[in-house]
Amino acid sequence: MGALLAILLGANFISDKFIWGYAILFLSTLAVHYHNDYFDYQADQFVTPTPISGGSGVLIENPQWRELSKKIAITLILLAITLSVAFTIIFSYTYWFIIFVIFANLLSWFYAAPPLKLSYRGVGEFGNTAIGLLFPGLGYFTLMGTLDLTFLIFAIPIIFWQLMFTSSVEIPDMEGDKLGGKNTWIATRGRSFGFKLIAMASFLATLSFILMPYTPLFPSIINFQLLTLISLIPLTLGIIEIIKRPVNKKTATPYCIYNLASIFTAIILINCYFIYLIK
């Protein structure tokens, strides 16, 4: 989405840049799965994996692979940083691009890794939500060459959706996270709080799209009424969940799965709309 927004705002689509940026993003994202499984190994023993939470379960079943998982994660991160250095040199970009990639990977790493262990100290949600800014930001930065106010404003609803995503993957693991020592907001405040947070985040995402056209930052070609309409998909679920109030894992988990599906659907629809505008 970040790359598509950059093109709509006047950036040239250069396939080499796009491929390099996508490779950096792919490696960074893939690393998250490996190091989260490694550092959450103890906590994951108290949870039953669901389609959206609880880790992959691979290391629980094969603990002999733990060190390998960590080494793979470190290798992937180093490759991503190396590519960012090469990208900066080849395309004469600012060194801030390298710093941006390093920061994104460090934030993901310390979500569960010591000494910060953000998710165990009650602040993991801030790090996870920031990824809603960093990963789309990488696509935007790759093609635009900078991060500007226009991107930061457009990223606001994406950040709220990331908060919705984070809460949804924490809700099924509430009991296990408590036993495993993870002080997530859901583990400390309960599922009812989590669904209220989801409803609030989805509402604020929709409100953000409503207010954006009142800024002078975006081209008139973007129909924010359509984006607002798309944002109603996650919001509708958020409202339903407030009404239904599912409080146990069995009833809450399906709603959390629907939440993730609604976010992915909204993002895919926005991407398709942006591609249509570009063509």
mmCIF file of C-alpha atoms in Angstrom:
data_model
loop_
_atom_site.group_PDB
_atom_site.id
_atom_site.type_symbol
_atom_site.label_atom_id
_atom_site.label_comp_id
_atom_site.label_asym_id
_atom_site.label_seq_id
_atom_site.Cartn_x
_atom_site.Cartn_y
_atom_site.Cartn_z
ATOM 1 C CA MET A 1 0.000 0.000 0.000
ATOM 2 C CA GLY A 2 2.840 2.396 0.795
ATOM 3 C CA ALA A 3 4.420 1.927 -2.615
ATOM 4 C CA LEU A 4 1.090 2.435 -4.394
ATOM 5 C CA LEU A 5 0.417 5.619 -2.429
ATOM 6 C CA ALA A 6 3.856 6.919 -3.404
ATOM 7 C CA ILE A 7 3.064 6.384 -7.094
ATOM 8 C CA LEU A 8 -0.287 8.175 -6.736
ATOM 9 C CA LEU A 9 1.572 11.099 -5.195
ATOM 10 C CA GLY A 10 3.941 11.370 -8.133
ATOM 11 C CA ALA A 11 6.760 8.911 -7.484
ATOM 12 C CA ASN A 12 8.070 7.052 -10.512
ATOM 13 C CA PHE A 13 7.600 3.301 -10.497
ATOM 14 C CA ILE A 14 11.066 1.838 -10.949
ATOM 15 C CA SER A 15 10.875 -1.938 -10.961
ATOM 16 C CA ASP A 16 14.405 -2.393 -9.612
ATOM 17 C CA LYS A 17 13.629 -0.213 -6.604
ATOM 18 C CA PHE A 18 10.353 -2.015 -6.008
ATOM 19 C CA ILE A 19 11.973 -5.462 -6.122
ATOM 20 C CA TRP A 20 14.756 -4.408 -3.761
ATOM 21 C CA GLY A 21 12.273 -2.869 -1.343
ATOM 22 C CA TYR A 22 10.011 -5.908 -1.457
ATOM 23 C CA ALA A 23 12.982 -8.209 -0.795
ATOM 24 C CA ILE A 24 13.946 -6.163 2.282
ATOM 25 C CA LEU A 25 10.357 -6.222 3.533
ATOM 26 C CA PHE A 26 10.007 -9.966 2.867
ATOM 27 C CA LEU A 27 13.192 -10.845 4.757
ATOM 28 C CA SER A 28 12.277 -8.601 7.692
ATOM 29 C CA THR A 29 8.757 -10.022 7.928
ATOM 30 C CA LEU A 30 9.947 -13.620 7.656
ATOM 31 C CA ALA A 31 12.485 -13.066 10.431
ATOM 32 C CA VAL A 32 9.670 -12.090 12.816
ATOM 33 C CA HIS A 33 8.156 -15.577 12.673
ATOM 34 C CA TYR A 34 11.440 -17.234 13.554
ATOM 35 C CA HIS A 35 12.568 -14.999 16.417
ATOM 36 C CA ASN A 36 9.108 -14.676 17.970
ATOM 37 C CA ASP A 37 8.805 -18.464 18.092
ATOM 38 C CA TYR A 38 12.268 -18.640 19.671
ATOM 39 C CA PHE A 39 11.801 -16.017 22.368
ATOM 40 C CA ASP A 40 8.182 -16.978 23.131
ATOM 41 C CA TYR A 41 9.097 -20.661 23.507
ATOM 42 C CA GLN A 42 8.398 -20.795 27.248
ATOM 43 C CA ALA A 43 5.182 -18.766 27.057
ATOM 44 C CA ASP A 44 3.892 -20.728 24.054
ATOM 45 C CA GLN A 45 3.930 -23.924 26.108
ATOM 46 C CA PHE A 46 0.909 -22.602 27.982
ATOM 47 C CA VAL A 47 -1.194 -21.832 24.898
ATOM 48 C CA THR A 48 -2.954 -23.910 22.296
ATOM 49 C CA PRO A 49 -2.195 -22.536 18.828
ATOM 50 C CA THR A 50 -5.112 -21.194 16.816
ATOM 51 C CA PRO A 51 -5.081 -20.215 13.130
ATOM 52 C CA ILE A 52 -4.074 -16.671 14.183
ATOM 53 C CA SER A 53 -2.246 -16.967 17.511
ATOM 54 C CA GLY A 54 -0.181 -19.058 19.885
ATOM 55 C CA GLY A 55 2.886 -19.294 17.689
ATOM 56 C CA SER A 56 3.468 -21.873 14.998
ATOM 57 C CA GLY A 57 3.887 -24.703 17.504
ATOM 58 C CA VAL A 58 6.867 -25.997 15.539
ATOM 59 C CA LEU A 59 9.412 -25.402 18.305
ATOM 60 C CA ILE A 60 7.079 -26.823 20.942
ATOM 61 C CA GLU A 61 6.982 -30.075 18.986
ATOM 62 C CA ASN A 62 10.648 -29.872 17.946
ATOM 63 C CA PRO A 63 12.594 -28.076 20.700
ATOM 64 C CA GLN A 64 15.878 -29.214 19.154
ATOM 65 C CA TRP A 65 15.280 -26.642 16.406
ATOM 66 C CA ARG A 66 15.257 -23.640 18.783
ATOM 67 C CA GLU A 67 18.817 -22.482 18.175
ATOM 68 C CA LEU A 68 18.409 -23.012 14.445
ATOM 69 C CA SER A 69 15.305 -20.807 14.507
ATOM 70 C CA LYS A 70 17.256 -18.019 16.207
ATOM 71 C CA LYS A 71 20.143 -18.315 13.748
ATOM 72 C CA ILE A 72 17.752 -18.181 10.779
ATOM 73 C CA ALA A 73 16.107 -15.038 12.212
ATOM 74 C CA ILE A 74 19.464 -13.309 12.697
ATOM 75 C CA THR A 75 20.557 -14.296 9.190
ATOM 76 C CA LEU A 76 17.365 -12.915 7.655
ATOM 77 C CA ILE A 77 17.715 -9.622 9.543
ATOM 78 C CA LEU A 78 21.355 -9.245 8.521
ATOM 79 C CA LEU A 79 20.408 -9.944 4.903
ATOM 80 C CA ALA A 80 17.676 -7.288 5.060
ATOM 81 C CA ILE A 81 20.100 -4.725 6.490
ATOM 82 C CA THR A 82 22.767 -5.660 3.941
ATOM 83 C CA LEU A 83 20.270 -5.185 1.124
ATOM 84 C CA SER A 84 19.279 -1.798 2.559
ATOM 85 C CA VAL A 85 22.934 -0.714 2.527
ATOM 86 C CA ALA A 86 23.367 -1.897 -1.064
ATOM 87 C CA PHE A 87 20.075 -0.223 -2.051
ATOM 88 C CA THR A 88 21.208 3.064 -0.499
ATOM 89 C CA ILE A 89 24.501 2.968 -2.386
ATOM 90 C CA ILE A 90 23.081 1.887 -5.750
ATOM 91 C CA PHE A 91 20.206 4.383 -5.796
ATOM 92 C CA SER A 92 22.033 7.176 -3.930
ATOM 93 C CA TYR A 93 19.477 7.258 -1.119
ATOM 94 C CA THR A 94 19.836 8.943 2.238
ATOM 95 C CA TYR A 95 21.415 6.879 5.016
ATOM 96 C CA TRP A 96 18.122 7.302 6.880
ATOM 97 C CA PHE A 97 16.811 4.457 4.736
ATOM 98 C CA ILE A 98 19.316 2.100 6.386
ATOM 99 C CA ILE A 99 18.448 3.443 9.834
ATOM 100 C CA PHE A 100 14.755 2.954 9.071
ATOM 101 C CA VAL A 101 15.285 -0.724 8.152
ATOM 102 C CA ILE A 102 17.481 -1.339 11.204
ATOM 103 C CA PHE A 103 14.946 0.307 13.520
ATOM 104 C CA ALA A 104 12.046 -1.717 12.095
ATOM 105 C CA ASN A 105 13.932 -4.971 12.619
ATOM 106 C CA LEU A 106 15.105 -4.047 16.116
ATOM 107 C CA LEU A 107 11.581 -3.103 17.151
ATOM 108 C CA SER A 108 10.282 -6.453 15.905
ATOM 109 C CA TRP A 109 13.166 -8.300 17.592
ATOM 110 C CA PHE A 110 12.696 -6.731 21.015
ATOM 111 C CA TYR A 111 8.957 -7.391 21.016
ATOM 112 C CA ALA A 112 9.813 -10.645 22.796
ATOM 113 C CA ALA A 113 13.623 -10.640 23.031
ATOM 114 C CA PRO A 114 15.577 -9.609 26.138
ATOM 115 C CA PRO A 115 16.528 -7.244 27.552
ATOM 116 C CA LEU A 116 13.523 -5.157 26.486
ATOM 117 C CA LYS A 117 10.927 -7.954 26.103
ATOM 118 C CA LEU A 118 8.244 -5.396 25.275
ATOM 119 C CA SER A 119 5.372 -7.888 25.249
ATOM 120 C CA TYR A 120 6.311 -9.071 28.755
ATOM 121 C CA ARG A 121 6.391 -5.538 30.171
ATOM 122 C CA GLY A 122 2.977 -4.331 29.072
ATOM 123 C CA VAL A 123 4.187 -2.213 26.157
ATOM 124 C CA GLY A 124 4.303 -4.781 23.359
ATOM 125 C CA GLU A 125 1.207 -3.269 21.799
ATOM 126 C CA PHE A 126 3.061 -0.020 21.130
ATOM 127 C CA GLY A 127 5.797 -1.873 19.260
ATOM 128 C CA ASN A 128 3.373 -4.063 17.358
ATOM 129 C CA THR A 129 1.181 -1.124 16.401
ATOM 130 C CA ALA A 130 4.201 0.846 15.202
ATOM 131 C CA ILE A 131 4.807 -1.895 12.660
ATOM 132 C CA GLY A 132 1.596 -0.680 11.018
ATOM 133 C CA LEU A 133 3.586 2.445 10.242
ATOM 134 C CA LEU A 134 7.022 0.950 9.558
ATOM 135 C CA PHE A 135 6.287 -1.780 7.028
ATOM 136 C CA PRO A 136 4.016 0.292 4.724
ATOM 137 C CA GLY A 137 6.504 3.090 5.307
ATOM 138 C CA LEU A 138 9.254 0.958 3.820
ATOM 139 C CA GLY A 139 7.313 0.618 0.566
ATOM 140 C CA TYR A 140 6.640 4.354 0.479
ATOM 141 C CA PHE A 141 10.251 5.231 1.351
ATOM 142 C CA THR A 142 11.556 2.859 -1.333
ATOM 143 C CA LEU A 143 9.802 4.669 -4.188
ATOM 144 C CA MET A 144 9.396 8.195 -2.818
ATOM 145 C CA GLY A 145 12.854 8.486 -1.301
ATOM 146 C CA THR A 146 11.569 9.975 1.944
ATOM 147 C CA LEU A 147 8.844 9.759 4.564
ATOM 148 C CA ASP A 148 6.736 12.895 4.558
ATOM 149 C CA LEU A 149 3.671 14.291 6.289
ATOM 150 C CA THR A 150 1.335 12.939 3.606
ATOM 151 C CA PHE A 151 2.376 9.369 4.316
ATOM 152 C CA LEU A 152 2.242 9.857 8.081
ATOM 153 C CA ILE A 153 -1.326 11.167 7.863
ATOM 154 C CA PHE A 154 -2.412 8.348 5.551
ATOM 155 C CA ALA A 155 -0.817 5.800 7.899
ATOM 156 C CA ILE A 156 -3.075 6.812 10.810
ATOM 157 C CA PRO A 157 -5.950 4.425 9.961
ATOM 158 C CA ILE A 158 -3.420 1.695 9.149
ATOM 159 C CA ILE A 159 -1.973 2.111 12.642
ATOM 160 C CA PHE A 160 -5.453 1.739 14.144
ATOM 161 C CA TRP A 161 -6.033 -1.394 12.074
ATOM 162 C CA GLN A 162 -2.708 -2.736 13.322
ATOM 163 C CA LEU A 163 -3.901 -2.139 16.891
ATOM 164 C CA MET A 164 -7.068 -4.037 15.999
ATOM 165 C CA PHE A 165 -4.893 -6.826 14.555
ATOM 166 C CA THR A 166 -2.682 -6.958 17.658
ATOM 167 C CA SER A 167 -5.640 -7.142 20.041
ATOM 168 C CA SER A 168 -7.278 -9.845 17.944
ATOM 169 C CA VAL A 169 -4.246 -12.148 18.049
ATOM 170 C CA GLU A 170 -3.841 -11.604 21.813
ATOM 171 C CA ILE A 171 -7.437 -12.388 22.782
ATOM 172 C CA PRO A 172 -7.327 -16.174 22.116
ATOM 173 C CA ASP A 173 -4.087 -16.495 24.126
ATOM 174 C CA MET A 174 -5.248 -14.590 27.210
ATOM 175 C CA GLU A 175 -5.054 -17.462 29.713
ATOM 176 C CA GLY A 176 -1.818 -18.849 28.299
ATOM 177 C CA ASP A 177 -0.156 -15.429 28.223
ATOM 178 C CA LYS A 178 -1.007 -14.946 31.900
ATOM 179 C CA LEU A 179 0.591 -18.276 32.794
ATOM 180 C CA GLY A 180 3.582 -17.559 30.555
ATOM 181 C CA GLY A 181 4.257 -14.154 32.086
ATOM 182 C CA LYS A 182 3.312 -12.063 29.038
ATOM 183 C CA ASN A 183 1.749 -8.846 30.302
ATOM 184 C CA THR A 184 -0.270 -8.043 27.220
ATOM 185 C CA TRP A 185 -3.129 -5.599 27.543
ATOM 186 C CA ILE A 186 -5.577 -8.469 27.091
ATOM 187 C CA ALA A 187 -3.867 -10.670 29.688
ATOM 188 C CA THR A 188 -3.972 -7.882 32.266
ATOM 189 C CA ARG A 189 -7.345 -6.306 31.404
ATOM 190 C CA GLY A 190 -9.411 -9.130 29.919
ATOM 191 C CA ARG A 191 -11.189 -9.982 26.687
ATOM 192 C CA SER A 192 -13.990 -7.485 27.239
ATOM 193 C CA PHE A 193 -11.414 -4.690 27.255
ATOM 194 C CA GLY A 194 -9.845 -6.172 24.123
ATOM 195 C CA PHE A 195 -13.065 -6.090 22.134
ATOM 196 C CA LYS A 196 -13.777 -2.533 23.288
ATOM 197 C CA LEU A 197 -10.292 -1.579 22.108
ATOM 198 C CA ILE A 198 -10.957 -3.253 18.757
ATOM 199 C CA ALA A 199 -14.219 -1.336 18.321
ATOM 200 C CA MET A 200 -12.534 1.947 19.241
ATOM 201 C CA ALA A 201 -9.603 1.332 16.882
ATOM 202 C CA SER A 202 -11.872 0.414 13.962
ATOM 203 C CA PHE A 203 -14.011 3.514 14.602
ATOM 204 C CA LEU A 204 -10.956 5.784 14.692
ATOM 205 C CA ALA A 205 -9.704 4.231 11.438
ATOM 206 C CA THR A 206 -13.000 5.083 9.747
ATOM 207 C CA LEU A 207 -12.990 8.578 11.264
ATOM 208 C CA SER A 208 -9.470 9.118 9.923
ATOM 209 C CA PHE A 209 -10.583 8.367 6.372
ATOM 210 C CA ILE A 210 -13.545 10.728 6.794
ATOM 211 C CA LEU A 211 -11.278 13.606 7.869
ATOM 212 C CA MET A 212 -8.415 13.096 5.390
ATOM 213 C CA PRO A 213 -9.971 14.915 2.411
ATOM 214 C CA TYR A 214 -10.160 18.057 4.542
ATOM 215 C CA THR A 215 -6.366 18.265 4.438
ATOM 216 C CA PRO A 216 -4.619 19.743 1.367
ATOM 217 C CA LEU A 217 -2.169 16.840 1.209
ATOM 218 C CA PHE A 218 -3.852 14.373 -1.124
ATOM 219 C CA PRO A 219 -4.697 14.511 -4.840
ATOM 220 C CA SER A 220 -8.369 14.891 -5.701
ATOM 221 C CA ILE A 221 -8.248 11.650 -7.682
ATOM 222 C CA ILE A 222 -8.445 9.673 -4.421
ATOM 223 C CA ASN A 223 -12.070 9.109 -3.424
ATOM 224 C CA PHE A 224 -11.994 9.064 0.364
ATOM 225 C CA GLN A 225 -15.701 8.300 0.502
ATOM 226 C CA LEU A 226 -14.873 4.952 -1.078
ATOM 227 C CA LEU A 227 -12.033 4.370 1.396
ATOM 228 C CA THR A 228 -14.415 5.231 4.234
ATOM 229 C CA LEU A 229 -16.919 2.727 2.868
ATOM 230 C CA ILE A 230 -14.231 0.032 2.759
ATOM 231 C CA SER A 231 -13.254 0.833 6.349
ATOM 232 C CA LEU A 232 -16.786 -0.033 7.460
ATOM 233 C CA ILE A 233 -15.939 -3.726 7.019
ATOM 234 C CA PRO A 234 -13.708 -3.901 10.132
ATOM 235 C CA LEU A 235 -15.882 -1.348 11.948
ATOM 236 C CA THR A 236 -19.024 -3.455 11.487
ATOM 237 C CA LEU A 237 -17.301 -6.404 13.124
ATOM 238 C CA GLY A 238 -16.087 -4.209 15.959
ATOM 239 C CA ILE A 239 -19.659 -3.088 16.663
ATOM 240 C CA ILE A 240 -21.005 -6.651 16.495
ATOM 241 C CA GLU A 241 -18.395 -7.811 18.993
ATOM 242 C CA ILE A 242 -19.341 -5.067 21.446
ATOM 243 C CA ILE A 243 -22.946 -6.264 21.241
ATOM 244 C CA LYS A 244 -22.164 -10.002 21.452
ATOM 245 C CA ARG A 245 -19.498 -9.644 24.173
ATOM 246 C CA PRO A 246 -17.737 -13.001 23.719
ATOM 247 C CA VAL A 247 -15.699 -13.613 26.880
ATOM 248 C CA ASN A 248 -14.352 -17.168 26.613
ATOM 249 C CA LYS A 249 -11.769 -18.488 24.178
ATOM 250 C CA LYS A 250 -14.180 -20.731 22.274
ATOM 251 C CA THR A 251 -16.618 -17.954 21.400
ATOM 252 C CA ALA A 252 -14.046 -15.151 21.107
ATOM 253 C CA THR A 253 -11.570 -16.818 18.741
ATOM 254 C CA PRO A 254 -13.869 -16.959 15.672
ATOM 255 C CA TYR A 255 -14.536 -13.224 15.981
ATOM 256 C CA CYS A 256 -10.803 -12.564 16.163
ATOM 257 C CA ILE A 257 -10.297 -14.595 12.990
ATOM 258 C CA TYR A 258 -13.043 -12.560 11.304
ATOM 259 C CA ASN A 259 -11.312 -9.365 12.441
ATOM 260 C CA LEU A 260 -8.085 -10.326 10.705
ATOM 261 C CA ALA A 261 -9.997 -11.360 7.591
ATOM 262 C CA SER A 262 -11.788 -7.993 7.565
ATOM 263 C CA ILE A 263 -8.510 -6.067 7.877
ATOM 264 C CA PHE A 264 -6.877 -8.061 5.083
ATOM 265 C CA THR A 265 -9.984 -7.592 2.926
ATOM 266 C CA ALA A 266 -9.990 -3.826 3.493
ATOM 267 C CA ILE A 267 -6.282 -3.525 2.678
ATOM 268 C CA ILE A 268 -6.625 -5.659 -0.454
ATOM 269 C CA LEU A 269 -9.580 -3.561 -1.638
ATOM 270 C CA ILE A 270 -7.670 -0.315 -1.073
ATOM 271 C CA ASN A 271 -4.666 -1.721 -2.928
ATOM 272 C CA CYS A 272 -6.909 -2.764 -5.826
ATOM 273 C CA TYR A 273 -8.469 0.703 -5.891
ATOM 274 C CA PHE A 274 -5.049 2.365 -5.961
ATOM 275 C CA ILE A 275 -3.930 0.071 -8.788
ATOM 276 C CA TYR A 276 -7.089 1.026 -10.689
ATOM 277 C CA LEU A 277 -6.291 4.733 -10.227
ATOM 278 C CA ILE A 278 -2.707 4.240 -11.394
ATOM 279 C CA LYS A 279 -3.831 2.484 -14.557
#
